[in-house]
XYZ file of N, CA and C in Angstrom:
456
model
N -89.600 -281.244 -46.972
C -89.089 -281.420 -45.641
C -87.855 -280.549 -45.421
N -87.015 -280.455 -46.372
C -85.811 -279.633 -46.278
C -86.204 -278.182 -46.103
N -87.240 -277.740 -46.818
C -87.713 -276.365 -46.707
C -88.258 -276.135 -45.313
N -88.935 -277.102 -44.779
C -89.511 -277.017 -43.441
C -88.407 -276.914 -42.397
N -87.345 -277.745 -42.558
C -86.222 -277.704 -41.628
C -85.506 -276.371 -41.721
N -85.350 -275.881 -42.970
C -84.692 -274.601 -43.183
C -85.486 -273.493 -42.490
N -86.818 -273.574 -42.601
C -87.697 -272.581 -41.979
C -87.567 -272.668 -40.453
N -87.496 -273.872 -39.887
C -87.357 -274.053 -38.445
C -86.011 -273.502 -37.960
N -84.941 -273.780 -38.717
C -83.598 -273.282 -38.358
C -83.581 -271.759 -38.385
N -84.232 -271.191 -39.436
C -84.298 -269.723 -39.546
C -85.052 -269.139 -38.351
N -86.135 -269.805 -37.962
C -86.938 -269.360 -36.838
C -86.114 -269.413 -35.533
N -85.337 -270.504 -35.372
C -84.487 -270.703 -34.190
C -83.408 -269.630 -34.148
N -82.788 -269.346 -35.323
C -81.746 -268.338 -35.409
C -82.300 -266.964 -35.025
N -83.502 -266.631 -35.511
C -84.114 -265.341 -35.218
C -84.425 -265.225 -33.713
N -84.915 -266.337 -33.129
C -85.230 -266.342 -31.688
C -83.963 -266.119 -30.871
N -82.877 -266.808 -31.196
C -81.604 -266.658 -30.496
C -81.072 -265.229 -30.649
N -81.210 -264.687 -31.896
C -80.773 -263.320 -32.170
C -81.571 -262.343 -31.298
N -82.872 -262.604 -31.188
C -83.750 -261.740 -30.391
C -83.357 -261.818 -28.907
N -83.088 -263.043 -28.421
C -82.684 -263.217 -27.016
C -81.353 -262.517 -26.740
N -80.410 -262.639 -27.704
C -79.112 -262.005 -27.587
C -79.284 -260.474 -27.492
N -80.135 -259.948 -28.378
C -80.422 -258.505 -28.403
C -81.038 -258.081 -27.061
N -81.981 -258.871 -26.528
C -82.641 -258.547 -25.256
C -81.634 -258.555 -24.102
N -80.690 -259.531 -24.116
C -79.654 -259.594 -23.075
C -78.765 -258.359 -23.126
N -78.363 -257.968 -24.383
C -77.521 -256.776 -24.535
C -78.247 -255.530 -24.000
N -79.544 -255.421 -24.318
C -80.325 -254.264 -23.860
C -80.448 -254.274 -22.319
N -80.688 -255.463 -21.747
C -80.822 -255.585 -20.293
C -79.510 -255.211 -19.605
N -78.386 -255.672 -20.181
C -77.067 -255.323 -19.608
C -76.828 -253.825 -19.691
N -77.228 -253.228 -20.820
C -77.065 -251.796 -21.015
C -77.896 -251.025 -19.982
N -79.136 -251.469 -19.765
C -80.020 -250.825 -18.777
C -79.427 -250.968 -17.371
N -78.890 -252.172 -17.063
C -78.302 -252.422 -15.738
C -77.093 -251.509 -15.523
N -76.225 -251.376 -16.571
C -75.054 -250.500 -16.446
C -75.485 -249.048 -16.246
N -76.500 -248.619 -16.989
C -76.987 -247.240 -16.865
C -77.543 -247.003 -15.449
N -78.275 -248.001 -14.916
C -78.839 -247.877 -13.557
C -77.714 -247.806 -12.533
N -76.667 -248.631 -12.748
C -75.522 -248.640 -11.834
C -74.805 -247.285 -11.858
N -74.611 -246.742 -13.072
C -73.980 -245.431 -13.210
C -74.814 -244.355 -12.514
N -76.140 -244.432 -12.693
C -77.042 -243.460 -12.061
C -76.906 -243.533 -10.533
N -76.863 -244.767 -9.978
C -76.716 -244.940 -8.528
C -75.387 -244.367 -8.042
N -74.310 -244.599 -8.820
C -73.001 -244.066 -8.427
C -73.023 -242.540 -8.409
N -73.625 -241.959 -9.440
C -73.718 -240.500 -9.498
C -74.539 -239.949 -8.331
N -75.677 -240.589 -8.059
C -76.530 -240.146 -6.953
C -75.771 -240.225 -5.626
N -75.006 -241.321 -5.443
C -74.223 -241.492 -4.209
C -73.145 -240.407 -4.110
N -72.485 -240.103 -5.227
C -71.452 -239.069 -5.237
C -72.068 -237.710 -4.883
N -73.222 -237.406 -5.460
C -73.913 -236.143 -5.165
C -74.312 -236.101 -3.691
N -74.846 -237.222 -3.202
C -75.273 -237.299 -1.790
C -74.067 -237.068 -0.863
N -72.928 -237.704 -1.170
C -71.720 -237.529 -0.351
C -71.207 -236.085 -0.404
N -71.278 -235.470 -1.583
C -70.835 -234.085 -1.728
C -71.713 -233.145 -0.899
N -73.026 -233.365 -0.959
C -73.968 -232.548 -0.175
C -73.698 -232.752 1.315
N -73.495 -234.014 1.686
C -73.229 -234.350 3.094
C -71.951 -233.651 3.579
N -70.903 -233.649 2.754
C -69.630 -232.994 3.114
C -69.828 -231.489 3.272
N -70.585 -230.872 2.344
C -70.836 -229.428 2.444
C -71.615 -229.119 3.725
N -72.610 -229.940 4.040
C -73.397 -229.732 5.266
C -72.508 -229.875 6.501
N -71.589 -230.868 6.454
C -70.677 -231.078 7.577
C -69.776 -229.855 7.767
N -69.259 -229.329 6.653
C -68.389 -228.154 6.726
C -69.154 -226.936 7.254
N -70.384 -226.756 6.770
C -71.209 -225.632 7.241
C -71.486 -225.764 8.741
N -71.779 -227.002 9.171
C -72.051 -227.235 10.596
C -70.795 -226.952 11.418
N -69.632 -227.335 10.885
C -68.360 -227.103 11.576
C -68.102 -225.607 11.718
N -68.332 -224.857 10.641
C -68.137 -223.398 10.666
C -69.096 -222.767 11.675
N -70.350 -223.212 11.645
C -71.355 -222.667 12.574
C -70.967 -223.003 14.017
N -70.460 -224.227 14.224
C -70.067 -224.635 15.577
C -68.891 -223.798 16.069
N -67.912 -223.551 15.174
C -66.760 -222.726 15.556
C -67.207 -221.309 15.914
N -68.095 -220.758 15.088
C -68.590 -219.404 15.351
C -69.329 -219.353 16.692
N -70.165 -220.364 16.928
C -70.919 -220.416 18.192
C -69.956 -220.573 19.366
N -68.913 -221.380 19.174
C -67.922 -221.609 20.229
C -67.177 -220.316 20.556
N -66.763 -219.588 19.512
C -66.063 -218.321 19.725
C -66.967 -217.324 20.449
N -68.224 -217.264 20.023
C -69.177 -216.348 20.662
C -69.332 -216.720 22.145
N -69.440 -218.020 22.394
C -69.604 -218.500 23.771
C -68.364 -218.157 24.606
N -67.169 -218.306 24.019
C -65.939 -217.992 24.750
C -65.866 -216.506 25.094
N -66.250 -215.658 24.135
C -66.259 -214.209 24.383
C -67.234 -213.887 25.511
N -68.408 -214.508 25.459
C -69.429 -214.274 26.488
C -68.940 -214.777 27.848
N -68.313 -215.962 27.857
C -67.785 -216.512 29.121
C -66.700 -215.611 29.696
N -65.844 -215.062 28.833
C -64.780 -214.163 29.295
C -65.395 -212.915 29.919
N -66.402 -212.364 29.238
C -67.071 -211.161 29.758
C -67.699 -211.457 31.126
N -68.398 -212.596 31.205
C -69.047 -212.958 32.474
C -68.013 -213.197 33.573
N -66.894 -213.868 33.220
C -65.841 -214.145 34.207
C -65.261 -212.838 34.746
N -64.983 -211.890 33.827
C -64.433 -210.599 34.255
C -65.424 -209.863 35.155
N -66.696 -209.920 34.785
C -67.742 -209.270 35.589
C -67.819 -209.926 36.971
N -67.771 -211.269 36.986
C -67.856 -212.018 38.245
C -66.637 -211.715 39.127
N -65.442 -211.661 38.503
C -64.228 -211.370 39.279
C -64.298 -209.973 39.892
N -64.817 -209.015 39.112
C -64.957 -207.642 39.621
C -65.906 -207.638 40.823
N -67.037 -208.337 40.662
C -68.023 -208.397 41.745
C -67.430 -209.109 42.963
N -66.674 -210.198 42.729
C -66.064 -210.932 43.840
C -65.068 -210.056 44.593
N -64.286 -209.229 43.849
C -63.343 -208.321 44.509
C -64.095 -207.326 45.404
N -65.187 -206.780 44.847
C -65.976 -205.815 45.630
C -66.561 -206.491 46.878
N -67.097 -207.701 46.674
C -67.676 -208.427 47.813
C -66.607 -208.755 48.851
N -65.402 -209.128 48.369
C -64.306 -209.459 49.295
C -63.932 -208.239 50.128
N -63.921 -207.066 49.491
C -63.617 -205.834 50.230
C -64.683 -205.576 51.301
N -65.943 -205.782 50.928
C -67.049 -205.574 51.875
C -66.925 -206.561 53.035
N -66.642 -207.828 52.685
C -66.506 -208.873 53.717
C -65.335 -208.547 54.646
N -64.226 -208.065 54.063
C -63.058 -207.734 54.882
C -63.393 -206.613 55.865
N -64.086 -205.579 55.364
C -64.474 -204.477 56.267
C -65.427 -204.985 57.354
N -66.367 -205.829 56.954
C -67.332 -206.360 57.919
C -66.610 -207.230 58.958
N -65.638 -208.024 58.500
C -64.893 -208.892 59.426
C -64.116 -208.037 60.431
N -63.542 -206.940 59.950
C -62.800 -206.033 60.825
C -63.735 -205.436 61.881
N -64.911 -205.005 61.433
C -65.903 -204.456 62.366
C -66.341 -205.520 63.375
N -66.542 -206.739 62.867
C -66.978 -207.844 63.737
C -65.922 -208.105 64.809
N -64.636 -208.112 64.394
C -63.559 -208.345 65.363
C -63.554 -207.259 66.442
N -63.745 -206.016 66.024
C -63.781 -204.918 66.996
C -64.941 -205.118 67.977
N -66.118 -205.463 67.420
C -67.288 -205.688 68.280
C -67.061 -206.864 69.217
N -66.503 -207.948 68.674
C -66.250 -209.138 69.503
C -65.293 -208.801 70.642
N -64.272 -208.007 70.352
C -63.306 -207.609 71.381
C -64.007 -206.779 72.454
N -64.856 -205.847 72.005
C -65.598 -205.008 72.959
C -66.516 -205.884 73.818
N -67.189 -206.828 73.176
C -68.098 -207.727 73.904
C -67.301 -208.584 74.885
N -66.116 -209.092 74.427
C -65.284 -209.942 75.289
C -64.842 -209.160 76.538
N -64.420 -207.927 76.320
C -63.973 -207.109 77.454
C -65.127 -206.837 78.426
N -66.303 -206.510 77.865
C -67.474 -206.236 78.713
C -67.874 -207.491 79.482
N -67.834 -208.631 78.789
C -68.197 -209.906 79.426
C -67.222 -210.219 80.574
N -65.937 -209.996 80.305
C -64.919 -210.249 81.324
C -65.147 -209.334 82.524
N -65.466 -208.056 82.248
C -65.737 -207.102 83.334
C -66.928 -207.574 84.170
N -68.003 -208.008 83.459
C -69.198 -208.486 84.171
C -68.896 -209.749 84.973
N -68.124 -210.673 84.360
C -67.781 -211.916 85.069
C -66.965 -211.609 86.325
N -66.045 -210.661 86.202
C -65.224 -210.267 87.357
C -66.123 -209.687 88.448
N -67.055 -208.835 88.025
C -67.991 -208.211 88.972
C -68.853 -209.278 89.657
N -69.359 -210.226 88.850
C -70.205 -211.300 89.400
C -69.386 -212.161 90.361
N -68.143 -212.484 89.967
C -67.283 -213.323 90.815
C -67.000 -212.600 92.137
N -66.785 -211.286 92.062
C -66.517 -210.512 93.283
C -67.752 -210.517 94.187
N -68.926 -210.321 93.582
C -70.176 -210.349 94.377
C -70.383 -211.723 95.003
N -70.129 -212.775 94.188
C -70.319 -214.149 94.685
C -69.359 -214.423 95.841
N -68.106 -213.999 95.693
C -67.116 -214.211 96.760
C -67.537 -213.451 98.014
N -68.030 -212.236 97.804
C -68.497 -211.409 98.919
C -69.670 -212.086 99.632
N -70.644 -212.568 98.835
C -71.810 -213.248 99.421
C -71.380 -214.513 100.148
N -70.421 -215.251 99.556
C -69.938 -216.485 100.184
C -69.282 -216.149 101.519
N -68.497 -215.086 101.518
C -67.812 -214.673 102.756
C -68.846 -214.275 103.809
N -69.877 -213.525 103.367
C -70.920 -213.102 104.310
C -71.672 -214.302 104.862
N -71.975 -215.288 103.987
C -72.667 -216.497 104.449
C -71.801 -217.270 105.443
N -70.502 -217.354 105.136
C -69.571 -218.070 106.006
C -69.504 -217.383 107.374
N -69.445 -216.026 107.337
C -69.410 -215.270 108.595
C -70.705 -215.474 109.375
N -71.841 -215.484 108.664
C -73.146 -215.688 109.326
C -73.208 -217.075 109.931
N -72.701 -218.088 109.162
C -72.712 -219.471 109.660
C -71.841 -219.560 110.920
N -70.663 -218.957 110.897
C -69.769 -218.993 112.065
C -70.412 -218.283 113.255
N -71.053 -217.132 112.977
C -71.709 -216.358 114.053
C -72.830 -217.197 114.664
N -73.647 -217.820 113.807
C -74.749 -218.647 114.303
C -74.207 -219.839 115.091
N -73.113 -220.430 114.578
C -72.488 -221.565 115.259
C -71.983 -221.131 116.648
N -71.347 -219.958 116.666
C -70.818 -219.421 117.938
C -71.967 -219.141 118.904
N -73.052 -218.501 118.365
C -74.215 -218.188 119.214
C -74.840 -219.465 119.765
N -74.929 -220.491 118.924
C -75.508 -221.774 119.340
C -74.649 -222.386 120.445
N -73.355 -222.347 120.205
C -72.437 -222.921 121.197
C -72.529 -222.152 122.513
N -72.612 -220.800 122.417
C -72.713 -219.978 123.622
C -74.012 -220.270 124.374
N -75.139 -220.492 123.612
C -76.420 -220.828 124.261
C -76.323 -222.165 124.985
N -75.675 -223.136 124.280
C -75.533 -224.463 124.900
C -74.691 -224.360 126.180
N -73.597 -223.589 126.093
C -72.744 -223.429 127.283
C -73.499 -222.714 128.384
N -74.307 -221.690 128.015
C -75.085 -220.951 129.024
C -76.111 -221.871 129.670
N -76.690 -222.750 128.834
C -77.669 -223.708 129.346
C -77.006 -224.644 130.363
N -75.814 -225.131 129.975
C -75.083 -226.052 130.877
C -74.762 -225.342 132.190
N -74.282 -224.099 132.069
C -73.936 -223.315 133.279
C -75.193 -223.092 134.107
N -76.320 -222.788 133.429
C -77.581 -222.516 134.122
C -78.056 -223.777 134.837
N -77.954 -224.920 134.200
C -78.392 -226.201 134.826
C -77.500 -226.530 136.018
N -76.228 -226.321 135.787
C -75.284 -226.608 136.878
C -75.574 -225.718 138.077
N -75.901 -224.450 137.815
C -76.215 -223.515 138.891
C -77.502 -223.948 139.591
N -78.493 -224.404 138.792
C -79.769 -224.852 139.338
C -79.576 -226.084 140.225
N -78.704 -226.990 139.755
C -78.493 -228.234 140.502
C -77.720 -227.936 141.809
N -76.890 -226.939 141.747
C -76.065 -226.574 142.905
C -76.976 -226.048 144.027
N -77.970 -225.302 143.615
C -78.863 -224.722 144.635
C -79.621 -225.872 145.176
C-alpha cells in the first residue's frame, strides 16, 4: 500500500510539474504574441507617419503650383481687364458724342414740330374766327333782309 501511495504521489507530482511547464510555455507564447503585436503596431504607425509626411509634401507642392498658376491667370486677367476698360472708355466717349448729337437733332426737330403746331393752331384759330365772323355777318344780313322784307 505504501508503494502504491508513493506511486500515486509521484504521478500527482509529475502531473503538476507538467501543468506548471504548460503554463510557463503558454505565458511565454502570450508574451511573444504581445511583443509581435507591439512591433507590428510600431511598424504600422511608422509607415502611416511616412505616408502622412509624403502626402503633406505633395500637398505643399500642389499648393505652390496652384498659387503660381493662379498668379499667372490673375496677371493675365488684369491685363485683359485693362484692355477691355480702355475699349469700354473709348466706346463710352463715342456713345456720349452720339447721344449729344442725337439730343441736339431731337431738340431741333421738336422745336420745328412745335413751331409747325403753333402755326397750324394759329391758322385754325384764324379760320375759326373768320368762320364765326362770316356766320355772324350772314345772320345780321338775314335779319336786315327780313326787316327790309317786313318793311315793304
